[in-house]
Structure formats: structure tokens, C-alpha cells
GROMACS .gro file of C-alpha atoms in nm:
model
  211
    1MET     CA    1   0.164  10.563  -1.944
    2LEU     CA    2  -0.172  10.405  -2.087
    3GLY     CA    3  -0.415  10.199  -1.903
    4GLY     CA    4  -0.397   9.832  -1.919
    5GLY     CA    5  -0.644   9.553  -1.850
    6VAL     CA    6  -0.663   9.203  -1.698
    7PRO     CA    7  -0.959   9.016  -1.831
    8PRO     CA    8  -1.062   8.773  -1.549
    9PRO     CA    9  -1.001   8.495  -1.646
   10TRP     CA   10  -0.761   8.574  -1.919
   11VAL     CA   11  -0.854   8.389  -2.225
   12ARG     CA   12  -0.761   8.427  -2.596
   13PRO     CA   13  -0.831   8.803  -2.687
   14LYS     CA   14  -1.104   8.829  -2.947
   15GLY     CA   15  -0.881   9.056  -3.164
   16ALA     CA   16  -0.587   8.839  -3.177
   17VAL     CA   17  -0.526   8.739  -3.528
   18LYS     CA   18  -0.278   8.448  -3.480
   19LYS     CA   19  -0.211   8.214  -3.180
   20PHE     CA   20   0.146   8.078  -3.175
   21ASN     CA   21   0.080   7.840  -2.888
   22ALA     CA   22  -0.257   7.812  -2.688
   23GLU     CA   23  -0.269   8.081  -2.420
   24VAL     CA   24   0.089   8.189  -2.476
   25THR     CA   25   0.150   8.425  -2.751
   26TYR     CA   26  -0.096   8.651  -2.947
   27VAL     CA   27  -0.055   8.886  -3.240
   28PHE     CA   28  -0.284   9.187  -3.276
   29THR     CA   29  -0.356   9.421  -3.568
   30ASP     CA   30  -0.598   9.655  -3.370
   31GLN     CA   31  -0.428   9.881  -3.114
   32GLN     CA   32  -0.735   9.916  -2.877
   33VAL     CA   33  -0.791   9.553  -2.868
   34PHE     CA   34  -0.415   9.508  -2.785
   35LEU     CA   35  -0.437   9.772  -2.495
   36ASP     CA   36  -0.771   9.614  -2.373
   37SER     CA   37  -0.603   9.269  -2.356
   38ALA     CA   38  -0.279   9.392  -2.177
   39LEU     CA   39  -0.212   9.207  -1.858
   40CYS     CA   40  -0.027   9.505  -1.723
   41ARG     CA   41  -0.180   9.760  -1.482
   42THR     CA   42  -0.007  10.029  -1.688
   43VAL     CA   43   0.150  10.025  -2.038
   44SER     CA   44   0.449  10.228  -2.111
   45LEU     CA   45   0.444  10.460  -2.419
   46GLU     CA   46   0.715  10.608  -2.632
   47SER     CA   47   0.589  10.852  -2.890
   48PHE     CA   48   0.910  11.046  -2.960
   49GLU     CA   49   0.771  11.368  -2.827
   50ALA     CA   50   1.052  11.457  -2.598
   51ILE     CA   51   1.320  11.458  -2.868
   52GLY     CA   52   1.420  11.750  -3.089
   53ALA     CA   53   1.274  11.698  -3.439
   54THR     CA   54   1.540  11.737  -3.728
   55ASN     CA   55   1.299  11.628  -4.007
   56ARG     CA   56   1.577  11.434  -4.184
   57ILE     CA   57   1.769  11.108  -4.152
   58GLY     CA   58   2.085  11.185  -3.943
   59THR     CA   59   2.154  10.919  -3.689
   60SER     CA   60   2.203  10.547  -3.660
   61VAL     CA   61   2.128  10.526  -3.265
   62LEU     CA   62   1.845  10.687  -3.087
   63SER     CA   63   1.850  10.661  -2.701
   64LEU     CA   64   1.537  10.715  -2.521
   65ASP     CA   65   1.404  10.661  -2.178
   66ARG     CA   66   1.338  10.290  -2.169
   67VAL     CA   67   1.441  10.186  -2.521
   68THR     CA   68   1.738  10.237  -2.778
   69VAL     CA   69   1.655  10.235  -3.146
   70SER     CA   70   1.930  10.138  -3.391
   71THR     CA   71   1.988  10.042  -3.757
   72ASP     CA   72   2.233   9.801  -3.914
   73ASN     CA   73   2.303  10.016  -4.205
   74PRO     CA   74   2.356  10.383  -4.057
   75PRO     CA   75   2.261  10.652  -4.074
   76GLN     CA   76   1.883  10.557  -4.109
   77LEU     CA   77   1.691  10.717  -3.834
   78GLY     CA   78   1.533  11.079  -3.786
   79VAL     CA   79   1.259  11.251  -3.590
   80TRP     CA   80   0.993  11.427  -3.780
   81ASN     CA   81   0.724  11.657  -3.649
   82GLY     CA   82   0.513  11.677  -3.969
   83ARG     CA   83   0.383  11.443  -4.243
   84TYR     CA   84   0.672  11.329  -4.480
   85GLN     CA   85   0.637  11.106  -4.781
   86GLY     CA   86   0.328  10.959  -4.641
   87ALA     CA   87   0.439  10.876  -4.286
   88PHE     CA   88   0.304  11.079  -3.999
   89ALA     CA   89   0.245  11.076  -3.619
   90THR     CA   90  -0.035  10.878  -3.464
   91ASP     CA   91   0.024  11.037  -3.128
   92GLY     CA   92   0.104  11.395  -3.059
   93SER     CA   93   0.311  11.559  -3.347
   94GLN     CA   94   0.633  11.366  -3.366
   95TRP     CA   95   0.733  11.021  -3.489
   96LEU     CA   96   1.046  10.829  -3.605
   97GLY     CA   97   1.130  10.789  -3.965
   98ILE     CA   98   1.334  10.480  -4.077
   99GLU     CA   99   1.498  10.463  -4.418
  100GLU     CA  100   1.681  10.222  -4.618
  101ASN     CA  101   1.844  10.429  -4.893
  102SER     CA  102   2.117  10.179  -5.019
  103LEU     CA  103   2.107   9.866  -5.197
  104VAL     CA  104   2.220   9.675  -4.881
  105ILE     CA  105   1.938   9.441  -4.765
  106PRO     CA  106   1.797   9.306  -4.570
  107HIS     CA  107   1.749   9.626  -4.339
  108VAL     CA  108   1.721   9.560  -3.987
  109THR     CA  109   1.595   9.802  -3.704
  110THR     CA  110   1.648   9.695  -3.345
  111LEU     CA  111   1.461   9.826  -3.050
  112SER     CA  112   1.661   9.719  -2.722
  113PHE     CA  113   1.470   9.764  -2.394
  114ASP     CA  114   1.632   9.836  -2.070
  115ARG     CA  115   1.433   9.576  -1.882
  116PRO     CA  116   1.234   9.254  -1.979
  117ILE     CA  117   0.895   9.308  -2.153
  118ASN     CA  118   0.644   9.070  -2.264
  119HIS     CA  119   0.398   9.320  -2.431
  120PHE     CA  120   0.507   9.513  -2.730
  121GLY     CA  121   0.300   9.724  -2.982
  122VAL     CA  122   0.372   9.981  -3.249
  123ASN     CA  123   0.211  10.191  -3.511
  124ILE     CA  124   0.371  10.182  -3.859
  125THR     CA  125   0.289  10.435  -4.130
  126ASP     CA  126   0.350  10.433  -4.508
  127TYR     CA  127   0.504  10.081  -4.507
  128GLY     CA  128   0.443   9.858  -4.808
  129ASP     CA  129   0.388  10.110  -5.094
  130PHE     CA  130   0.741  10.059  -5.229
  131GLY     CA  131   0.823   9.705  -5.319
  132GLY     CA  132   0.663   9.366  -5.238
  133GLU     CA  133   0.826   9.240  -4.909
  134ASN     CA  134   0.644   9.240  -4.567
  135LEU     CA  135   0.799   9.398  -4.260
  136ILE     CA  136   0.884   9.115  -4.018
  137PHE     CA  137   0.889   9.131  -3.628
  138ALA     CA  138   1.122   8.907  -3.433
  139ASN     CA  139   1.240   8.899  -3.072
  140ASP     CA  140   1.518   8.724  -2.874
  141ILE     CA  141   1.311   8.441  -2.759
  142GLY     CA  142   1.217   8.329  -3.106
  143ASP     CA  143   0.871   8.474  -3.169
  144GLU     CA  144   0.832   8.598  -3.533
  145ALA     CA  145   0.531   8.750  -3.719
  146THR     CA  146   0.446   8.982  -3.992
  147ALA     CA  147   0.438   9.339  -3.853
  148ALA     CA  148   0.335   9.529  -4.162
  149PHE     CA  149   0.218   9.397  -4.504
  150SER     CA  150   0.329   9.522  -4.839
  151GLY     CA  151   0.097   9.618  -5.131
  152GLN     CA  152  -0.041   9.913  -4.939
  153ALA     CA  153  -0.128  10.268  -5.067
  154SER     CA  154   0.105  10.561  -4.988
  155GLY     CA  155   0.008  10.706  -4.642
  156ASN     CA  156  -0.123  10.365  -4.499
  157HIS     CA  157  -0.129  10.290  -4.133
  158GLN     CA  158  -0.088   9.956  -3.975
  159PHE     CA  159  -0.055   9.840  -3.613
  160PHE     CA  160   0.120   9.550  -3.481
  161GLY     CA  161   0.108   9.402  -3.123
  162ILE     CA  162   0.231   9.092  -2.951
  163ILE     CA  163   0.162   8.963  -2.602
  164ASN     CA  164   0.367   8.660  -2.480
  165SER     CA  165   0.210   8.564  -2.167
  166THR     CA  166   0.470   8.326  -2.018
  167ARG     CA  167   0.813   8.445  -2.151
  168ALA     CA  168   0.995   8.778  -2.134
  169PHE     CA  169   1.213   8.942  -2.409
  170ARG     CA  170   1.443   9.267  -2.430
  171THR     CA  171   1.505   9.285  -2.803
  172VAL     CA  172   1.284   9.339  -3.103
  173THR     CA  173   1.390   9.351  -3.471
  174LEU     CA  174   1.190   9.487  -3.760
  175THR     CA  175   1.339   9.354  -4.087
  176HIS     CA  176   1.247   9.399  -4.457
  177ASP     CA  177   1.410   9.336  -4.796
  178ILE     CA  178   1.295   9.643  -4.977
  179SER     CA  179   1.591   9.873  -5.113
  180GLY     CA  180   1.453  10.230  -5.076
  181GLU     CA  181   1.163  10.177  -4.848
  182PHE     CA  182   1.097  10.473  -4.607
  183TYR     CA  183   0.843  10.420  -4.329
  184GLY     CA  184   0.745  10.571  -3.994
  185ILE     CA  185   0.693  10.423  -3.645
  186ASP     CA  186   0.506  10.582  -3.354
  187GLU     CA  187   0.331  10.496  -3.014
  188VAL     CA  188   0.572  10.214  -2.927
  189THR     CA  189   0.391  10.046  -2.632
  190PHE     CA  190   0.542   9.793  -2.395
  191CYS     CA  191   0.507   9.657  -2.054
  192PHE     CA  192   0.580   9.325  -1.841
  193ARG     CA  193   0.336   9.096  -1.660
  194GLY     CA  194   0.238   8.747  -1.705
  195ARG     CA  195  -0.113   8.574  -1.708
  196PRO     CA  196  -0.297   8.607  -1.372
  197ASP     CA  197  -0.260   8.234  -1.306
  198THR     CA  198   0.103   8.223  -1.419
  199ALA     CA  199   0.324   8.076  -1.130
  200GLN     CA  200   0.633   8.287  -1.044
  201SER     CA  201   0.955   8.160  -1.192
  202ARG     CA  202   1.322   8.271  -1.198
  203SER     CA  203   1.373   8.569  -1.433
  204SER     CA  204   1.698   8.414  -1.543
  205SER     CA  205   1.503   8.165  -1.735
  206GLY     CA  206   1.327   8.415  -1.956
  207ARG     CA  207   0.990   8.338  -1.802
  208VAL     CA  208   0.746   8.607  -1.680
  209THR     CA  209   0.730   8.694  -1.301
  210PRO     CA  210   0.393   8.866  -1.250
  211ASP     CA  211   0.398   9.211  -1.105
   0.00000   0.00000   0.00000
């Protein structure tokens, strides 16, 4: 678990690079700014350290403590404990490798959470050195943004984070149109809390109920 913060009063975070709607949804490219802006008391972390590393692609579904990762063109997932093709761990020694080794595109990786969240962050390594398409984030409430940019050098490191202060989601997708692109993800961070002044509302509506 990582520390979070509740800036009083909560205003647009200085490191947010895009504002979907005033004081509703923000996108981050700096992990520390994302964590400092978190509304949660603690932020959950999945860094793939508790899984046996195989150092190869070999599964289509990876079930973890709070999140399940799956791909639409299996098998396309594997856990590594060392650097591989420019991808690497950003926390501990292990990370999740994602590969699209067929001509079937777009390639979609889905992260399904066991309960609603409204904060999501991820470190992405070695994306964008093979082809010219960006990696696109989307969730099940309609938020969409660029998670990682193409045109990068091998071994690059990009962070993507998003906070939706009024609506919760449970599914995240990362989609790209590059046949043959291999990249890694690590430090999947997530939590659930609304703005300090957000009124409580029914969870069935998809809106956040502050903790």
C-alpha cells in the first residue's frame, strides 16, 4: 500500500496534463504527482512480485489479488524478473510483459478490478519503439486518453495515471494497433475515493461514495 493525499481544498492537480471536465477527471504523466494528488488515504499497489516469473509469454489470463489481467489474442502475457527487449521492472524485480506477435490488431489488454476504483496508474516500459501508434487507455464509464506515446527509444519509461473524482469504474483497457509490439507494465496503482466535498450517492449509479 502506498500513501495517498487529500489536498484541502482539492483543486486541479498541478501535474495534470489534461482536464476532461472541470474538477472531475484528470490525467497524469508523473507518478509522484499522481500519488500526491490521490484522494485516497492509501493507494493499492500491484507490482507482480508475488507471482512466479517464467520470463516468457505463456498465458492469456493472470489472476492477482485485486485485479485480473487478460488479453484478446492469447497467449500474450508473462512475468519477467529481469530486463527483456528494453522492458524492465520499476518496482522490485518483476514486471508483466505484454506481446502482440500476430497480425491480428487492434490488440487489447484488459484489467478487471474486483471492486470499483476511481484512481488508476501504471508504469509502462519499452512502448512505442516499434511502429507508430499510441497506446490508448479506456475504462467502462467512457474515459479515454493516451497512456503511452509512440516514437520512443528502446527502453523508454512512461507513466500514465487518471483520477475521476465523481465516477467509479471497474474495467480498464489498453489498446494499440502495432503488430509485433512488446512492452511491459509495472506498479499498477489504484484506489477508490471521491472529492472531499462530493456528496454520497448510490453505488449502483456508478458515482463515487467517499470512504
